[in-house]
mmCIF file of C-alpha atoms in Angstrom:
data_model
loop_
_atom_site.group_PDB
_atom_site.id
_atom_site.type_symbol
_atom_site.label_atom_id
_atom_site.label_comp_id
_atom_site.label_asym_id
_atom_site.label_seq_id
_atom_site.Cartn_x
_atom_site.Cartn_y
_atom_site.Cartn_z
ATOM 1 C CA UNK A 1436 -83.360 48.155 22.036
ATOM 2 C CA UNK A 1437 -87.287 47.095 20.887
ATOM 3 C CA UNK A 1438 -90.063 47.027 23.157
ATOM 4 C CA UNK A 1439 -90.077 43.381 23.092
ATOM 5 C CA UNK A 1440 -86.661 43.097 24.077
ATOM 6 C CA UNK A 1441 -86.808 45.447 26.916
ATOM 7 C CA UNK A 1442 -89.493 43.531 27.951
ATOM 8 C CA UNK A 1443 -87.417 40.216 28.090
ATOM 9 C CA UNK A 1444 -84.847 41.919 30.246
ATOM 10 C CA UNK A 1445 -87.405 42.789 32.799
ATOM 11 C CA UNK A 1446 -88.414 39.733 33.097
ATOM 12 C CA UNK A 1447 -85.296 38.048 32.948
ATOM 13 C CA UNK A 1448 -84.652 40.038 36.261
ATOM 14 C CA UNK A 1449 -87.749 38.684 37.852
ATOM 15 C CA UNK A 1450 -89.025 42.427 38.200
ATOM 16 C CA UNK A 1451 -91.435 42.686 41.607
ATOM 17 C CA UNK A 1452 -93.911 44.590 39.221
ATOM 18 C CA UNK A 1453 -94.714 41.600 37.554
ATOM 19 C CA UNK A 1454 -94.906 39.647 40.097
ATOM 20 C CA UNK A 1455 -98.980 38.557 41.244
ATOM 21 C CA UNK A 1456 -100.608 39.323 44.170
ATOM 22 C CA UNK A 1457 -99.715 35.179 45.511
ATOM 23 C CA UNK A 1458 -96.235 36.303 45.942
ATOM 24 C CA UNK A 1459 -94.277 35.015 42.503
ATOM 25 C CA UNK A 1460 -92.398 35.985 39.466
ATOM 26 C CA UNK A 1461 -93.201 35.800 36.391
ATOM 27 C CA UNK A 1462 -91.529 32.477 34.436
ATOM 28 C CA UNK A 1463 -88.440 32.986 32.862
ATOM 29 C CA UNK A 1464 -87.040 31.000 30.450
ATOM 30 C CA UNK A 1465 -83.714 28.372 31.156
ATOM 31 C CA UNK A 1466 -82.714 25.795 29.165
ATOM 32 C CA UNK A 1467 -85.314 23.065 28.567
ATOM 33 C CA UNK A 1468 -88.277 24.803 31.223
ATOM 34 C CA UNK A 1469 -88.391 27.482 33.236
ATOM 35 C CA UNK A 1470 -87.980 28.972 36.847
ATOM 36 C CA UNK A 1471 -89.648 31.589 39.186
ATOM 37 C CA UNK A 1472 -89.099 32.358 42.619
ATOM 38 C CA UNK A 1473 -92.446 32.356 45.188
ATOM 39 C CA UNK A 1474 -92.515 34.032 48.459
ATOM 40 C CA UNK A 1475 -94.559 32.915 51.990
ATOM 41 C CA UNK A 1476 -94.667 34.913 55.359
ATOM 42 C CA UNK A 1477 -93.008 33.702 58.822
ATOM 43 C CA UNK A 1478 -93.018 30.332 59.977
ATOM 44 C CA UNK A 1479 -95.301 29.393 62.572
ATOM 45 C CA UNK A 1480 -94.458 29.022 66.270
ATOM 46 C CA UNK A 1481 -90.635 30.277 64.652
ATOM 47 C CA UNK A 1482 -88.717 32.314 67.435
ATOM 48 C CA UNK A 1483 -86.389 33.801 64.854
ATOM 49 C CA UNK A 1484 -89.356 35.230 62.749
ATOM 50 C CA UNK A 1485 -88.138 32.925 59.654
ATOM 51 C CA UNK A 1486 -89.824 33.414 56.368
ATOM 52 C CA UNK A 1487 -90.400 31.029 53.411
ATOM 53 C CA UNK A 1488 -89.360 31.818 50.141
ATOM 54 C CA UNK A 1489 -89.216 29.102 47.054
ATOM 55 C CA UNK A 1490 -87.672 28.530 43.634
ATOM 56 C CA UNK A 1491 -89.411 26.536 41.264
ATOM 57 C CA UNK A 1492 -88.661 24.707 38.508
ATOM 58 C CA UNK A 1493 -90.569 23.803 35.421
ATOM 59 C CA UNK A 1494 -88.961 21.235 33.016
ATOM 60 C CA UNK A 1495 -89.632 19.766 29.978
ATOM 61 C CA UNK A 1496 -90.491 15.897 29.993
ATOM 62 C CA UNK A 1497 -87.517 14.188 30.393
ATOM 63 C CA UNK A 1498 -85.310 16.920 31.719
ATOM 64 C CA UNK A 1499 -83.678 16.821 35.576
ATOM 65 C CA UNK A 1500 -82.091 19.080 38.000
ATOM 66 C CA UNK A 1501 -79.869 17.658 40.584
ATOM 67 C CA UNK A 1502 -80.186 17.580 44.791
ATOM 68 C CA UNK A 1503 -77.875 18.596 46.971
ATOM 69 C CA UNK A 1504 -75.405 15.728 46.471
ATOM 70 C CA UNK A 1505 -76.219 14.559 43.015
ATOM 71 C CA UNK A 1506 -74.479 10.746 43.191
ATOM 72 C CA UNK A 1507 -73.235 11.339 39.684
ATOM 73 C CA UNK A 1508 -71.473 14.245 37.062
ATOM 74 C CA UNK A 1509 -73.895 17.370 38.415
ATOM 75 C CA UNK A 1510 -74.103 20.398 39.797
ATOM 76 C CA UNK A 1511 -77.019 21.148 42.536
ATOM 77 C CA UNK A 1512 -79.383 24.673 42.452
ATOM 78 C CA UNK A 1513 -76.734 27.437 43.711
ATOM 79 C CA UNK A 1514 -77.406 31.001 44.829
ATOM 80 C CA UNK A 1515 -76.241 34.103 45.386
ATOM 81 C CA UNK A 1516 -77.947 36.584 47.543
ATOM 82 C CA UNK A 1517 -76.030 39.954 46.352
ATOM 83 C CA UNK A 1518 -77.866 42.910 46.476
ATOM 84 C CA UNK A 1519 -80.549 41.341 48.532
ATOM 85 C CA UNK A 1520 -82.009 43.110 51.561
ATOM 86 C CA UNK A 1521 -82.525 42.760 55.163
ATOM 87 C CA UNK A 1522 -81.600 38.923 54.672
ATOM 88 C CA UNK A 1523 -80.076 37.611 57.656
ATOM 89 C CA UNK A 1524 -79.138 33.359 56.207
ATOM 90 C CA UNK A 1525 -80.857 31.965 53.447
ATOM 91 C CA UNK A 1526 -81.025 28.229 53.212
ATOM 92 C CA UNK A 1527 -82.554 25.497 51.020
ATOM 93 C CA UNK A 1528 -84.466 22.965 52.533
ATOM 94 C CA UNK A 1529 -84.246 20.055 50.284
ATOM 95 C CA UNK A 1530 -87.259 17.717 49.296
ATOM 96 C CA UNK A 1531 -86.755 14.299 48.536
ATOM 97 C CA UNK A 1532 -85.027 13.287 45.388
ATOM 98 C CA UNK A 1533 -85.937 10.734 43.114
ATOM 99 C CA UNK A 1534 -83.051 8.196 41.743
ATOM 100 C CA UNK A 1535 -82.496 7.900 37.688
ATOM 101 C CA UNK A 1536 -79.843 6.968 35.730
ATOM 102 C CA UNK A 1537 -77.576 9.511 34.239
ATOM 103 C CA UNK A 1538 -74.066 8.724 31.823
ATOM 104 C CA UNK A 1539 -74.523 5.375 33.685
ATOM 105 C CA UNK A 1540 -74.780 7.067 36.872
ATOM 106 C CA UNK A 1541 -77.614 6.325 39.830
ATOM 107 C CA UNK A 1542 -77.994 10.261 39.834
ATOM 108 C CA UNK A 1543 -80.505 12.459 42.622
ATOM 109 C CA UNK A 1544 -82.488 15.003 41.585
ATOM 110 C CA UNK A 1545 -85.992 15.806 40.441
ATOM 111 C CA UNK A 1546 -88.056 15.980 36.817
ATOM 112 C CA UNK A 1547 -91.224 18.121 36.145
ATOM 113 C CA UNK A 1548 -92.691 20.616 38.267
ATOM 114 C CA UNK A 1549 -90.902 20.997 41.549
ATOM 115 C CA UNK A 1550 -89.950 23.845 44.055
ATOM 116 C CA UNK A 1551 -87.238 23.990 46.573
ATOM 117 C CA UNK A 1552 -88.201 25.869 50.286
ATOM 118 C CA UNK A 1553 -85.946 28.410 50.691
ATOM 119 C CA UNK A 1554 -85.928 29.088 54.843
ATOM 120 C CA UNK A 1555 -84.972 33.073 55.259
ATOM 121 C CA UNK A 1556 -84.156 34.949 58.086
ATOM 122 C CA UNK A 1557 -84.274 38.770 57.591
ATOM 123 C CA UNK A 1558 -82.108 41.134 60.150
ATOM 124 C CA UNK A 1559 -85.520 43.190 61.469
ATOM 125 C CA UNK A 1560 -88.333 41.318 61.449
ATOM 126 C CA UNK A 1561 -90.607 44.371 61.585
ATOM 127 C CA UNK A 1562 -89.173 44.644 57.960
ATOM 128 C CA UNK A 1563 -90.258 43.083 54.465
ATOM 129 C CA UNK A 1564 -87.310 40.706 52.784
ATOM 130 C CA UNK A 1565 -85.804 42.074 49.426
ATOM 131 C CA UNK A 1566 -84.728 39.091 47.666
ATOM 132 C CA UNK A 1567 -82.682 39.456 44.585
ATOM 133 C CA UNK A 1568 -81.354 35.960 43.689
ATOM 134 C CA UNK A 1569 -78.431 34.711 40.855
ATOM 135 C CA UNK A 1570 -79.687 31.058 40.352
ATOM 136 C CA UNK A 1571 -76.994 28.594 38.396
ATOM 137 C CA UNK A 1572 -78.335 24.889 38.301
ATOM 138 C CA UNK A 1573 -77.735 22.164 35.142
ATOM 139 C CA UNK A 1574 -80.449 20.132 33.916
ATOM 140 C CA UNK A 1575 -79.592 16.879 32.218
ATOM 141 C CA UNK A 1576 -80.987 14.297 29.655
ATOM 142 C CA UNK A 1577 -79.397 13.234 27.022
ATOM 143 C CA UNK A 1578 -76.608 15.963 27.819
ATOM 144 C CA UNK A 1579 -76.099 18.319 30.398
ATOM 145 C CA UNK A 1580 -76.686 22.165 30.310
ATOM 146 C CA UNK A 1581 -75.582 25.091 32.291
ATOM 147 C CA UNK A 1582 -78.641 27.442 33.489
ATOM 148 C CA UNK A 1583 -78.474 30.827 35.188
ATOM 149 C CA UNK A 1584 -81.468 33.095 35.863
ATOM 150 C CA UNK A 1585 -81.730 36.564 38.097
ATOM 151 C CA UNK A 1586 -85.251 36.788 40.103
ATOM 152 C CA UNK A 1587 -86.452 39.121 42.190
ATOM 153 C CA UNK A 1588 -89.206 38.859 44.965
ATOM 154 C CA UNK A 1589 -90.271 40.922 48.039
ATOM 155 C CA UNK A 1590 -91.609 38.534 51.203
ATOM 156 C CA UNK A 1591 -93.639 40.191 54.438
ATOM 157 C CA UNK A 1592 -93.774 38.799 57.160
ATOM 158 C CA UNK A 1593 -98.045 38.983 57.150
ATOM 159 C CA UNK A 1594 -98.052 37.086 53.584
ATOM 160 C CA UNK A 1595 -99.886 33.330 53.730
ATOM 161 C CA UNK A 1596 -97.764 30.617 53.156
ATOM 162 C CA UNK A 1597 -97.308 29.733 49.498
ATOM 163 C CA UNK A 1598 -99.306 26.273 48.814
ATOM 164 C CA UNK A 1599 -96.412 25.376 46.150
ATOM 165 C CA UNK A 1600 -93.924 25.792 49.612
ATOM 166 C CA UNK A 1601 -96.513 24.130 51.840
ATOM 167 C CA UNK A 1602 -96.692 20.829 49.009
ATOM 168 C CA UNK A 1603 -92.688 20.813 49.015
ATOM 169 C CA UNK A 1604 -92.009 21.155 52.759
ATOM 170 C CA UNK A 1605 -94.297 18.195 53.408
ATOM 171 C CA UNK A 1606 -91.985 16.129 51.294
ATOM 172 C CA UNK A 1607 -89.269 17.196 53.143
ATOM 173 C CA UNK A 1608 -87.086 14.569 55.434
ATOM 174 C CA UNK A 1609 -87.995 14.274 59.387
ATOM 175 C CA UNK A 1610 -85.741 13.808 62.076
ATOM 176 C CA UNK A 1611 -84.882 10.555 61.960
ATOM 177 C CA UNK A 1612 -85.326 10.336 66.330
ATOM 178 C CA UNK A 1613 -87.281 8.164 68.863
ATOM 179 C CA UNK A 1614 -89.239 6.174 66.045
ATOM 180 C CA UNK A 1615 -86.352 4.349 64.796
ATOM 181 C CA UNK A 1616 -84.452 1.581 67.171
ATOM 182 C CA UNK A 1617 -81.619 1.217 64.673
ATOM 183 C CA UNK A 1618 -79.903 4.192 62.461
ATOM 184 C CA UNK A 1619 -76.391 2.896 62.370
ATOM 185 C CA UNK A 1620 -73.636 3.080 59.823
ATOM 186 C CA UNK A 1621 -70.533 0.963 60.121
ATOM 187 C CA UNK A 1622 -67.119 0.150 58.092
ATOM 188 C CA UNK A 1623 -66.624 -3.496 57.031
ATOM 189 C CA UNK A 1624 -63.583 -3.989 54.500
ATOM 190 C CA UNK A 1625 -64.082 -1.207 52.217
ATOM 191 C CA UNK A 1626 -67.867 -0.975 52.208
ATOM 192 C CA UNK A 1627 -70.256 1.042 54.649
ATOM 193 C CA UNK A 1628 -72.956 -0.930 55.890
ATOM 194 C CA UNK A 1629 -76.115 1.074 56.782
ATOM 195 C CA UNK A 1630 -78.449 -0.319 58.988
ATOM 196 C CA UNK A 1631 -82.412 1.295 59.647
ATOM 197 C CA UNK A 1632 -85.060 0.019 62.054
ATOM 198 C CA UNK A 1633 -88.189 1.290 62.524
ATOM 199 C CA UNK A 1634 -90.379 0.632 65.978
ATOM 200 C CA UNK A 1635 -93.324 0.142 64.717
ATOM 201 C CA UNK A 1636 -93.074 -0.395 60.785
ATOM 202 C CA UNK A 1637 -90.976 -1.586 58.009
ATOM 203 C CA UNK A 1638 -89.947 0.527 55.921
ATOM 204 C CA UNK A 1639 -91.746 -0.031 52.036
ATOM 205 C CA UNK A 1640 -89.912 0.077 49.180
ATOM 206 C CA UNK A 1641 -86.517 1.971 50.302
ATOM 207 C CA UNK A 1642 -84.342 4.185 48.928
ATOM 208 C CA UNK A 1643 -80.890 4.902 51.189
ATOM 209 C CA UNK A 1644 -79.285 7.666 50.323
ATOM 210 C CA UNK A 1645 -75.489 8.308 52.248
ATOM 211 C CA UNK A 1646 -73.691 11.362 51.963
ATOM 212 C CA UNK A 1647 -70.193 11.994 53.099
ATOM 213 C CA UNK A 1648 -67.527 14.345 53.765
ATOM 214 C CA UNK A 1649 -65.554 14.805 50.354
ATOM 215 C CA UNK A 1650 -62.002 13.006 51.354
ATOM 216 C CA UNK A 1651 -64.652 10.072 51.378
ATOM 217 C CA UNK A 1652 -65.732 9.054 47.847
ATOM 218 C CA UNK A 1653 -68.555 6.327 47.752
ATOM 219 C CA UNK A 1654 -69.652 4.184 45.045
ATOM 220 C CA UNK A 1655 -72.906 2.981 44.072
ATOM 221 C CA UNK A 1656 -75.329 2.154 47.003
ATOM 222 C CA UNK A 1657 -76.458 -1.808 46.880
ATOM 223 C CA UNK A 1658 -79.608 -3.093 46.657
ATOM 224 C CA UNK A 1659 -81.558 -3.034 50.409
ATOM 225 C CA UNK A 1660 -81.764 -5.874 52.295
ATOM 226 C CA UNK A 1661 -84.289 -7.051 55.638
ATOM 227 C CA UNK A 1662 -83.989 -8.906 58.199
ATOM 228 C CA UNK A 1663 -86.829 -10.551 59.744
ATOM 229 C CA UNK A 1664 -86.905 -7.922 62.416
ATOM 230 C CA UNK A 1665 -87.604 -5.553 60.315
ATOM 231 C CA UNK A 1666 -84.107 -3.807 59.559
ATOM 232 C CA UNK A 1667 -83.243 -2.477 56.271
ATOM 233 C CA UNK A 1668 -79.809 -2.524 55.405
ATOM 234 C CA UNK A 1669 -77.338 -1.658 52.227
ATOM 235 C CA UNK A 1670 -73.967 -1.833 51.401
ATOM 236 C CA UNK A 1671 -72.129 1.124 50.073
ATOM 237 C CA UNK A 1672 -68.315 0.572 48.391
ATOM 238 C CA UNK A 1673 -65.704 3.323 49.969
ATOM 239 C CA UNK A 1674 -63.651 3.924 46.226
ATOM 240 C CA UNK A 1675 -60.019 4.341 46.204
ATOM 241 C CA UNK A 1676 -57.396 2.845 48.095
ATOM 242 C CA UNK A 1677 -56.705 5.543 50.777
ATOM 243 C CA UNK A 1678 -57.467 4.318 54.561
ATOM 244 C CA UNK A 1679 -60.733 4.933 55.721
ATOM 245 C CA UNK A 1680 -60.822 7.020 58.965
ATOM 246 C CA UNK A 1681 -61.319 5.559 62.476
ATOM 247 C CA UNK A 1682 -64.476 8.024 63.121
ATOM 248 C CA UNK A 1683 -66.107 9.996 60.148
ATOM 249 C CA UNK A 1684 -69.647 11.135 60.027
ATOM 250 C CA UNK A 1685 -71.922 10.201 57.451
ATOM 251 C CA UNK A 1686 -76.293 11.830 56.167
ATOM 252 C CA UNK A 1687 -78.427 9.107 55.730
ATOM 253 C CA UNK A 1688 -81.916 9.651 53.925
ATOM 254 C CA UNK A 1689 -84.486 7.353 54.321
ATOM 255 C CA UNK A 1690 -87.375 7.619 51.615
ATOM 256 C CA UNK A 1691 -90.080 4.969 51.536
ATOM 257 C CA UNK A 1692 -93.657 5.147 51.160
ATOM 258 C CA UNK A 1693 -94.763 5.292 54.523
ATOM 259 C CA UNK A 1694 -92.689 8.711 54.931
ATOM 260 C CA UNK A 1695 -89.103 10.334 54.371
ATOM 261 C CA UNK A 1696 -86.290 10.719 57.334
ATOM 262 C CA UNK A 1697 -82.840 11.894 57.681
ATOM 263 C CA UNK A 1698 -80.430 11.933 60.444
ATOM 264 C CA UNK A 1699 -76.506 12.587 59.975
ATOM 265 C CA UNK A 1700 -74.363 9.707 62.584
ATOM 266 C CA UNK A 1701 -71.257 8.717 63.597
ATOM 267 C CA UNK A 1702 -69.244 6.156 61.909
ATOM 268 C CA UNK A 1703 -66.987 4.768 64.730
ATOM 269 C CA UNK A 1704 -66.973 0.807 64.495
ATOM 270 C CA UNK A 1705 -65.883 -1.862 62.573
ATOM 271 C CA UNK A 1706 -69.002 -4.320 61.397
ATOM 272 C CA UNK A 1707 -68.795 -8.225 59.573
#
């Protein structure tokens, strides 16, 4: 092998001496961008001495990876924690997507720069985090493409937080709690009706996201509606012709531009 290509394998494998003194990888290369993995100390006020690690991804104009439940023909970020060390639960904590079209699709994801918060929880605290991550995600455009990439990261507990991980968690969804009057998702015909109220202000240009359990397959969401009290509502089609279950629960996501909520609810009643 040439010293340029045993260079390449290094940092293919995301090696923690090249990573900076911030807590990050060096970039390696995936198909159309590229991807590093960031690391952050404990969260604050945490009684489980969590850490904050963070994967981010670089793509070319254009280009999109997928969020947790993609709406569309996708596969989310997956990984795979083998050989890591003194890792407890790792756990994505996903931002808010944006919506785009994809193969005629209302697809979820994200475009450009953007990094997902990784929430960790080692076995000792007293002890640093060896992270050694197998990353497969697809980014899309015109055509969809597989990506896999092997990083490698170290996160103490005394290291600041990341401002790349501070940027994403603030776009993060909130408990959708006390501030809302009306989170409610009910059945009518063959179409889930989602209903959102805030207390004190409407909502601004929404997007409803619903996710639910896999024996339920949902079609594209509607176009919101409001009342003059203020509720936001849309209609979601329930595809197939199999019976739709007396009580099911459903994830709604609330992003607008007065801030981002989720809550997951019961679907129990039957609605006009």
């Amino acid at each position: 092998m040439t010293i340029a290509g045993l260079i390449s394998v290094l940092l293919a494998a995301g090696g923690n001496a090249a990573a900076t003194p911030l807590g990050e990888t060096v970039w390696v290369d995936g198909p159309e961008g590229r991807v590093r993995l960031i690391a952050s100390g404990e969260s604050r006020g945490s009684k489980t001495r969590q850490r904050w690690f963070g994967l981010t991804f670089d793509l070319k104009k254009g280009w999109k990876i997928f969020w947790r439940s993609p709406g569309a023909p996708g596969l989310p970020p997956t990984i795979d924690w083998s050989g890591s060390v003194n890792l407890r639960a790792g756990d994505i904590i996903w931002p808010a997507p944006v919506v785009f079209d994809s193969f005629g699709y209302r697809a979820r994801g994200y475009g450009g720069r953007v990094t997902l918060p990784i929430r960790v929880t080692p076995i000792d605290p007293a002890d640093p985090v060896m992270a050694q991550l197998r990353v497969r995600y697809q980014v899309c455009k015109d055509i969809c493409i597989p990506g896999e990439v092997q990083l490698a990261l170290t996160g103490v507990g005394s290291a600041p937080m990341h401002p790349a991980i501070t940027r994403a968690l603030k776009q993060t969804p909130k408990l959708a709690g006390s501030d809302f009057m009306t989170w409610q998702a009910v059945v009518a015909g063959r179409r889930l009706i989602v209903r959102i109220r805030h207390r004190s202000q409407p909502l601004v240009q929404p997007t409803i996201l619903v996710e639910a359990p896999e024996a339920i397959r949902l079609g594209r969401t509607g176009l919101p509606w409001f009342a003059p009290d203020g509720t936001v509502s849309v209609s979601v089609p329930v595809l197939g012709t199999k019976p739709i279950p007396v009580e099911f629960r459903v994830r709604i996501t609330a992003i607008s531009n007065t801030g981002v909520w989720e809550r997951a609810v019961t679907v129990s009643g039957r609605g006009d």
